[in-house]
N, CA, C and O atoms as a MOPAC input file, in Angstrom:
PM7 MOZYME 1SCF
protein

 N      0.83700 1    -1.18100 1     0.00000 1
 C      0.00000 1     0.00000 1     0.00000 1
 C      0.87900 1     1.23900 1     0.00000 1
 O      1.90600 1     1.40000 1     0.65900 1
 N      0.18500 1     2.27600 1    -1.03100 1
 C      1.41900 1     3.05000 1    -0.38000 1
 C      0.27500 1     4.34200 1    -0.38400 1
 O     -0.93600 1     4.26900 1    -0.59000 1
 N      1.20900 1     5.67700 1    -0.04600 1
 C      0.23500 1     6.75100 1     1.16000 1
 C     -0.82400 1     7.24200 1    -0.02800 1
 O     -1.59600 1     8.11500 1     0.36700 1
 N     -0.95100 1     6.93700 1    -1.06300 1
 C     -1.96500 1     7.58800 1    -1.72000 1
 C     -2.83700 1     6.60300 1    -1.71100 1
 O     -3.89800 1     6.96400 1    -2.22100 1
 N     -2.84000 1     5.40000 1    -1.31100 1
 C     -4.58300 1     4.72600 1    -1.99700 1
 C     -5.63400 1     5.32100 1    -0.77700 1
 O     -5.42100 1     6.03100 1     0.20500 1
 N     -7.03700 1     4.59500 1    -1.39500 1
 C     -7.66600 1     5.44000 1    -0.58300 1
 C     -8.04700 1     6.87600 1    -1.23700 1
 O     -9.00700 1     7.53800 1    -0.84300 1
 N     -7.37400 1     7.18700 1    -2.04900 1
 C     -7.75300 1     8.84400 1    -1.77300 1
 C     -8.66200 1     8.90500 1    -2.45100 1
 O     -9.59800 1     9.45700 1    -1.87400 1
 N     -9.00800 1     8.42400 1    -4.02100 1
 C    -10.31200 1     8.43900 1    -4.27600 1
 C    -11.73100 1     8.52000 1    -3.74500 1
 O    -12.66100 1     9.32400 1    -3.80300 1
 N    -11.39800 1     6.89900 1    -3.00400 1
 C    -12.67300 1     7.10300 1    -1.88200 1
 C    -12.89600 1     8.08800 1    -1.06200 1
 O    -14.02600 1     8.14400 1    -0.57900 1
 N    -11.81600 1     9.21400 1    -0.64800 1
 C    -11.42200 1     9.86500 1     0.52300 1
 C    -12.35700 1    11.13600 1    -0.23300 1
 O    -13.35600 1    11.67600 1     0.24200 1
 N    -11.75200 1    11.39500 1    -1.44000 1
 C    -12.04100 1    12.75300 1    -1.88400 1
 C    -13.40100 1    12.40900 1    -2.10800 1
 O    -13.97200 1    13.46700 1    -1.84300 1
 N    -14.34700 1    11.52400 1    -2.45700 1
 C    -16.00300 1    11.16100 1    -3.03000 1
 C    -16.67100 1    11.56900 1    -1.86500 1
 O    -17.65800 1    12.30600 1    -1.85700 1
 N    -15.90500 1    10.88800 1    -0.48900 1
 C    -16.57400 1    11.07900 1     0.42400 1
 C    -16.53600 1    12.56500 1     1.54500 1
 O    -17.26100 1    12.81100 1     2.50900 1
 N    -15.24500 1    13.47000 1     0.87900 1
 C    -15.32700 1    14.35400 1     1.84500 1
 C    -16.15000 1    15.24700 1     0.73800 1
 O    -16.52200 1    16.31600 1     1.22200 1
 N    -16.61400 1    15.00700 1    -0.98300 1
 C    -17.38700 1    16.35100 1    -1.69600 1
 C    -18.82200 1    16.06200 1    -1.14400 1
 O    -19.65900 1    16.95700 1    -1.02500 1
 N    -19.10900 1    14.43800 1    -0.73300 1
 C    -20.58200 1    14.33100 1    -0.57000 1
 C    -20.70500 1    14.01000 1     1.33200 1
 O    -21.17900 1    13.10000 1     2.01100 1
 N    -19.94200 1    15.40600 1     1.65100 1
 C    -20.05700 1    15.53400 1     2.98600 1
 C    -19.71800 1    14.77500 1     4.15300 1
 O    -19.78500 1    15.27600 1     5.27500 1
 N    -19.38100 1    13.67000 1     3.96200 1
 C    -18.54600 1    12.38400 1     5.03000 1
 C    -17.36000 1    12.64700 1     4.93000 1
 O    -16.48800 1    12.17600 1     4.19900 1
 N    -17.33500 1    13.69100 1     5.95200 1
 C    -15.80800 1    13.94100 1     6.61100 1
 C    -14.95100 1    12.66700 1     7.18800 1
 O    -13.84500 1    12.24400 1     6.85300 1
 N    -15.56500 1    12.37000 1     7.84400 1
 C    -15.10500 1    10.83700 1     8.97800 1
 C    -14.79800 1    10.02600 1     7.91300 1
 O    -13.60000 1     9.83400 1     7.70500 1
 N    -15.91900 1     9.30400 1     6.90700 1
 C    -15.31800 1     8.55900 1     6.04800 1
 C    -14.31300 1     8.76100 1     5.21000 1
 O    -13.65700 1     7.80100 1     4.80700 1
 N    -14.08700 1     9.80800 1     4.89200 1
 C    -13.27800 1    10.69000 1     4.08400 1
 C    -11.39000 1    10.29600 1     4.97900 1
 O    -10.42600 1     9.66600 1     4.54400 1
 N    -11.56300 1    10.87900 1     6.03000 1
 C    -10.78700 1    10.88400 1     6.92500 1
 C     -9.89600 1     9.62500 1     7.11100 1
 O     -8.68200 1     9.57300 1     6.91400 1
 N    -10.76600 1     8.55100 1     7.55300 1
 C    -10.79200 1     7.60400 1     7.67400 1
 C     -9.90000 1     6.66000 1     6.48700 1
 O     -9.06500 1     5.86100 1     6.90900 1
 N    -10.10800 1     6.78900 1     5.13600 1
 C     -9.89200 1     5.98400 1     3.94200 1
 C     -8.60100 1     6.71500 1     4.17900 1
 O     -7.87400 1     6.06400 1     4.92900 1
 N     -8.15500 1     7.68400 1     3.84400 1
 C     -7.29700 1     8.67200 1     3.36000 1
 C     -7.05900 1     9.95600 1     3.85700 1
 O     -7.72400 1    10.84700 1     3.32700 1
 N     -6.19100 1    10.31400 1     4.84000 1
 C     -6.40300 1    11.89600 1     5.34500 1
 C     -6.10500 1    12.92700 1     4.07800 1
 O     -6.46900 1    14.10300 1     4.04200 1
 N     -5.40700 1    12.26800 1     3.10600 1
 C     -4.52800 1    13.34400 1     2.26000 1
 C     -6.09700 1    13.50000 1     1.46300 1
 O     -5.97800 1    14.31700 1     0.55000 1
 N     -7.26600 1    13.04600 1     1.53800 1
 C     -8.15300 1    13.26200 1     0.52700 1
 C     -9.05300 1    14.61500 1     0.68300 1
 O     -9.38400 1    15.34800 1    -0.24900 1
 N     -9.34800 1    14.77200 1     1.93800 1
 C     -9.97200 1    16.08600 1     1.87400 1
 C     -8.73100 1    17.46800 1     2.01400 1
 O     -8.98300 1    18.61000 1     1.62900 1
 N     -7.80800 1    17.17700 1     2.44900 1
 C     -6.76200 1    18.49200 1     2.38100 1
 C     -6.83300 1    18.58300 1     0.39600 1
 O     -6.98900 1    19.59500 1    -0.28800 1
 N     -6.69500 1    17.46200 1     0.03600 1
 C     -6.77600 1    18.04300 1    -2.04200 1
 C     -7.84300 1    18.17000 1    -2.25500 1
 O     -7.89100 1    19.04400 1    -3.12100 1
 N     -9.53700 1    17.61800 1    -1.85000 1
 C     -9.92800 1    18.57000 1    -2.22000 1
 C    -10.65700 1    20.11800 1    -2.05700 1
 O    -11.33600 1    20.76300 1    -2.85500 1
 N    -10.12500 1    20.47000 1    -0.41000 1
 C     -9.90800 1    21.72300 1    -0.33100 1
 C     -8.87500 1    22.57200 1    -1.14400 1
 O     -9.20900 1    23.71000 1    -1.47300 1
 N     -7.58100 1    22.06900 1    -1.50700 1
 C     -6.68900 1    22.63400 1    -2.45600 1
 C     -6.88500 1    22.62000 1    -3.17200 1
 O     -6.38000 1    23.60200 1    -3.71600 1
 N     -7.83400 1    21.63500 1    -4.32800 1
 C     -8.59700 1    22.07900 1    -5.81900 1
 C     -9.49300 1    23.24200 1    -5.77800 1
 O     -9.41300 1    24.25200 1    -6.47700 1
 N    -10.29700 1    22.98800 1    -4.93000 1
 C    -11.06400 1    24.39000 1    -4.40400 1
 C    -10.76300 1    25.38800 1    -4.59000 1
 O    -11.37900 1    26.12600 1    -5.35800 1
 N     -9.54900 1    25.78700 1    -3.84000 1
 C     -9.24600 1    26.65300 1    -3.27100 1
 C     -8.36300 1    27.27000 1    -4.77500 1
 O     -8.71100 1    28.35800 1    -5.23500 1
 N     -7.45900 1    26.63200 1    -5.31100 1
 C     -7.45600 1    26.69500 1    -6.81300 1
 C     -8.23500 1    27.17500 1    -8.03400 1
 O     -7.86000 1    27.92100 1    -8.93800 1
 N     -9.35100 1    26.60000 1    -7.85500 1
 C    -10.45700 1    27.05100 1    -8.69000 1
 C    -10.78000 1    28.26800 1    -8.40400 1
 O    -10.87600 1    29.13500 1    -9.27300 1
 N    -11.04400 1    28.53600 1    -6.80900 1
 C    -11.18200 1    30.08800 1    -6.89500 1
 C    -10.42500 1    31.31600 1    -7.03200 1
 O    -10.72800 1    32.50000 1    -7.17700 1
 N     -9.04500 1    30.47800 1    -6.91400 1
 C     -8.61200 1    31.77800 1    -7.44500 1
 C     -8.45400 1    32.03900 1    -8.56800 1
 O     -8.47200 1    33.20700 1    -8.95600 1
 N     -8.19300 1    30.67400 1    -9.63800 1
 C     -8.66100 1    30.96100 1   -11.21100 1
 C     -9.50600 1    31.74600 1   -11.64000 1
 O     -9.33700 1    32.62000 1   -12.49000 1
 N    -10.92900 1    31.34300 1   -10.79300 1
 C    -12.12300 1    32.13500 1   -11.36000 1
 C    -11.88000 1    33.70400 1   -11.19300 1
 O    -12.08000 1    34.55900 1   -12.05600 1
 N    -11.30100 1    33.93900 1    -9.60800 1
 C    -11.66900 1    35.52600 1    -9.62200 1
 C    -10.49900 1    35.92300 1   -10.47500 1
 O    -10.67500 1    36.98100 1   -11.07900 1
 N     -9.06000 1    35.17600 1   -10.71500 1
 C     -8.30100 1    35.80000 1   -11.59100 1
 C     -8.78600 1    36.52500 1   -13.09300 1
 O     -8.42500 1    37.61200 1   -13.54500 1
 N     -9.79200 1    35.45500 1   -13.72700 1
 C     -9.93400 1    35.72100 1   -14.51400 1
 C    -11.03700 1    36.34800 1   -14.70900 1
 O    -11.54000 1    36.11400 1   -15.80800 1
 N    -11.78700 1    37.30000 1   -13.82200 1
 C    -12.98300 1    37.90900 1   -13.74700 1
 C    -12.42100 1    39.03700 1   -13.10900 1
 O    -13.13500 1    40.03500 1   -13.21500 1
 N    -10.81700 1    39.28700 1   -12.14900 1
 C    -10.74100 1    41.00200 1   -12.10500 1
 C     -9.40600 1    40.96300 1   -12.85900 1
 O     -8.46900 1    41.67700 1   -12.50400 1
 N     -9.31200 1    39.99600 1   -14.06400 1
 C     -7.84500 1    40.31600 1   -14.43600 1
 C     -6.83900 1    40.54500 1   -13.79200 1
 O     -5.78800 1    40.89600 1   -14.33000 1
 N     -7.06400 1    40.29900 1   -11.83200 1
 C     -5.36700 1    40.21000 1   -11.79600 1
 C     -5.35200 1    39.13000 1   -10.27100 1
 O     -6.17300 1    38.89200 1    -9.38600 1
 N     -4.06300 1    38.72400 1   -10.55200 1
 C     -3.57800 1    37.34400 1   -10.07800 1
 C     -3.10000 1    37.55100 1    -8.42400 1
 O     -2.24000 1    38.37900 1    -8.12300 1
 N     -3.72400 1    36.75100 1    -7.49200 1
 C     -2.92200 1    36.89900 1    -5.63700 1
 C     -1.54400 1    36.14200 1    -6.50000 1
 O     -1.68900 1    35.32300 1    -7.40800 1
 N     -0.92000 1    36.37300 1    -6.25300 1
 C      0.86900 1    35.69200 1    -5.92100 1
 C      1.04200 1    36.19200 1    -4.32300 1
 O      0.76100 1    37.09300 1    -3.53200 1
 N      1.67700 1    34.98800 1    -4.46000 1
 C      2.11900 1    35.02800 1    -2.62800 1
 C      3.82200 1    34.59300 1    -3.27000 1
 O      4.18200 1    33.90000 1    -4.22100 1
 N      4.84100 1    35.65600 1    -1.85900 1
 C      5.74400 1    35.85500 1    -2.61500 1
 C      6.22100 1    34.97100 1    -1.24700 1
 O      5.86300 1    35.71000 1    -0.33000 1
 N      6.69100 1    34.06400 1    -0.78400 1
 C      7.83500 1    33.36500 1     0.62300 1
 C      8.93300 1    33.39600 1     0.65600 1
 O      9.58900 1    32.88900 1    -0.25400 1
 N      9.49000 1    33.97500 1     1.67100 1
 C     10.87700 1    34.13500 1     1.71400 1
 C     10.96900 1    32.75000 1     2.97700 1
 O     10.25700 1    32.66100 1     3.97800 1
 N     12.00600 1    31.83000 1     2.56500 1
 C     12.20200 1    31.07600 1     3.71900 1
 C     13.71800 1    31.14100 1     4.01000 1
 O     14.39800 1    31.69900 1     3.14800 1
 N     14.34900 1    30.64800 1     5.10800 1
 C     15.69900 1    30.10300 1     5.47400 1
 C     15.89600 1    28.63600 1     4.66400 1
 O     14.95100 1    27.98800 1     4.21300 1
 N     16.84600 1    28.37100 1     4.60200 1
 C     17.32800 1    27.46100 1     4.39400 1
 C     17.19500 1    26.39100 1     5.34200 1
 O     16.97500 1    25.21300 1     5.06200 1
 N     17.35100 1    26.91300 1     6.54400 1
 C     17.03000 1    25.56500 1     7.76900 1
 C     15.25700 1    25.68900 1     7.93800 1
 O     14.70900 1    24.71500 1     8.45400 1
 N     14.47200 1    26.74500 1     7.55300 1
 C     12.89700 1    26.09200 1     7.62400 1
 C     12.78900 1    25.25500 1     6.43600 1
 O     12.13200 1    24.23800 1     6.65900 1
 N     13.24200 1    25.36500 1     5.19300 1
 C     13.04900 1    24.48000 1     3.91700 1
 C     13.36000 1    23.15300 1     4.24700 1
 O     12.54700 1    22.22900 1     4.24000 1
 N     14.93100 1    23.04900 1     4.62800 1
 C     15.30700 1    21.56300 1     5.54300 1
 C     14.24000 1    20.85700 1     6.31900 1
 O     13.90500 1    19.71100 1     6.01900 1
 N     13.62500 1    21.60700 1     7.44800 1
 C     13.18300 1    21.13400 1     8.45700 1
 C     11.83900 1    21.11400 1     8.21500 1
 O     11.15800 1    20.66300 1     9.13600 1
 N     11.06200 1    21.60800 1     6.88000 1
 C      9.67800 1    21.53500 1     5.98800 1
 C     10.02000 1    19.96400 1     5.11800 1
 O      9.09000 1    19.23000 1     4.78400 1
 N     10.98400 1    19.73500 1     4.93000 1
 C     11.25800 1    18.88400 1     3.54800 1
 C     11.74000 1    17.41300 1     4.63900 1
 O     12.15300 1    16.40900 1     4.05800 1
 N     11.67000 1    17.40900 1     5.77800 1
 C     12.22400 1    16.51500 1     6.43200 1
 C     10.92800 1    15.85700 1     7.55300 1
 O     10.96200 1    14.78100 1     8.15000 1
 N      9.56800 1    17.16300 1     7.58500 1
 C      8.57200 1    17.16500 1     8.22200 1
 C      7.39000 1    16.31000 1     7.05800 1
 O      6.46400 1    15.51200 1     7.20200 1
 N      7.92600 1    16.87500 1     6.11000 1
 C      6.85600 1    15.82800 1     4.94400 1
 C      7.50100 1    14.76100 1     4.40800 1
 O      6.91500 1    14.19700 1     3.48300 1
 N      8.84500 1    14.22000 1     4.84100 1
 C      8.96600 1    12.67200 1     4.51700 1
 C      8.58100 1    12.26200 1     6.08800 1
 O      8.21200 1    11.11200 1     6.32500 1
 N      8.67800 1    13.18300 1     7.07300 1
 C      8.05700 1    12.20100 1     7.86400 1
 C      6.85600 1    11.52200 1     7.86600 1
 O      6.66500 1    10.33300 1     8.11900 1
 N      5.92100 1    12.53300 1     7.50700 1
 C      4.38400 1    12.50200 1     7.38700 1
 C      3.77200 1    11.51600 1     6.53800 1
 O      2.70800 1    10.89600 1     6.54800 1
 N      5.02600 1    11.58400 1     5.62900 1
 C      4.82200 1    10.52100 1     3.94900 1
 C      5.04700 1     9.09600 1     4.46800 1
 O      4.32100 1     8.14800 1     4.16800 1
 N      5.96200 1     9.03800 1     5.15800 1
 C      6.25400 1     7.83700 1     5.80900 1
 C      5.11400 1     7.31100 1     7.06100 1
 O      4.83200 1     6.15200 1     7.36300 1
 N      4.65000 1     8.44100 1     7.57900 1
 C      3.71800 1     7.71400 1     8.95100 1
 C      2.62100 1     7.14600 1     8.22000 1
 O      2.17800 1     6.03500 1     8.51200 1
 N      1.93700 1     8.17700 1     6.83900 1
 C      0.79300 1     8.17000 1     6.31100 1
 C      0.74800 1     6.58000 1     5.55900 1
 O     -0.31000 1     5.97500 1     5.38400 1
 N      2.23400 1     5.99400 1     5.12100 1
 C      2.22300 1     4.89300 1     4.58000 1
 C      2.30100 1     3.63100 1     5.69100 1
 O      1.78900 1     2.57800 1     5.31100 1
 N      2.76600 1     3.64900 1     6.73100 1
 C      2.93000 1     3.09100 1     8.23900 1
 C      1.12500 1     2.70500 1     7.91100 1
 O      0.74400 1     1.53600 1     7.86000 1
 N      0.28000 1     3.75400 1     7.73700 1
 C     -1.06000 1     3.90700 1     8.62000 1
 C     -1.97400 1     3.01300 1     7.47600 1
 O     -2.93100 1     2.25400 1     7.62900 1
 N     -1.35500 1     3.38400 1     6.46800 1
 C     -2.18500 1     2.78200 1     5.27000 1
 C     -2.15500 1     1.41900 1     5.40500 1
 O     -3.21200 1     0.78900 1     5.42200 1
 N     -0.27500 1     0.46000 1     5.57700 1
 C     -0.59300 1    -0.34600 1     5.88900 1
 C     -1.34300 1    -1.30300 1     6.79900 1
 O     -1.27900 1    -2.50400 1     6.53500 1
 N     -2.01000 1    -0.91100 1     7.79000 1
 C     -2.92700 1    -1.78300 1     8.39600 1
 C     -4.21900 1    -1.23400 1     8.62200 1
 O     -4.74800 1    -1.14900 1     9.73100 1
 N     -4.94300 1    -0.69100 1     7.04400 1
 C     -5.87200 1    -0.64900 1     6.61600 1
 C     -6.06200 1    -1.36300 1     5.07200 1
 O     -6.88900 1    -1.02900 1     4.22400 1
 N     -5.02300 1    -2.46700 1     4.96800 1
 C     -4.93700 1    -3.03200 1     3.62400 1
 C     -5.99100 1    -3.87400 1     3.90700 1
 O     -5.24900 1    -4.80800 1     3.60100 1
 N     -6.76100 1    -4.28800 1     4.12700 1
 C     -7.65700 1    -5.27200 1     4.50600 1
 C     -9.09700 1    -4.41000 1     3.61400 1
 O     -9.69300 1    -4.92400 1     2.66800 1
 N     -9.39000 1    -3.13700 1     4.15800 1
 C    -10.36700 1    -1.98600 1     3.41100 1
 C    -10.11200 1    -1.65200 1     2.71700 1
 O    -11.03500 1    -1.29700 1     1.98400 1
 N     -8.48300 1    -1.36300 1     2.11200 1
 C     -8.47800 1    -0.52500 1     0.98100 1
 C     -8.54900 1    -1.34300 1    -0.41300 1
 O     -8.68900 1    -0.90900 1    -1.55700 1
 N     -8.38200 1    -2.89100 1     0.13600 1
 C     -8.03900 1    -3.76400 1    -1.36700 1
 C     -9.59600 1    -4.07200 1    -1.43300 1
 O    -10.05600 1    -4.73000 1    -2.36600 1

């Protein structure tokens, strides 16, 4: 198993309101599709006042490290978690 299955089910169930189930299959499923969302709207208003949010981040070098070392952790627990839900997800 690895940290993405599940998410299908995850994302069906967090657009038709089953958070828990959602949750449950896949956490990474409702964080994407709040980030498609959240995407879409800014497409739309981009292209309805002609002009674009940019967000500009300045980081350190040791928050990038310690960001890039926080999401293989996460990648790794999320696959830990998946495996002993292989029983539901197959």
């Amino acid at each position: 198993m690895d940290p993405l299955c599940g998410g299908t089910r995850a994302a069906y169930f967090t657009v038709t309101g089953q958070w828990s189930k959602a949750w449950f299959y896949n956490p990474l499923g409702p964080l994407a599709v709040i980030g498609v969302a959240a995407m879409a709207l800014r497409a739309t208003l981009g292209f309805a006042a002609h002009r674009w949010l940019v967000v500009d981040l300045v980081v350190s070098s040791r928050t990038t490290r310690f960001a890039c070392a926080l999401g293989v952790l996460a990648a790794f627990a999320l696959g830990v978690r998946q495996q002993f839900l292989v029983d539901l997800l197959l």
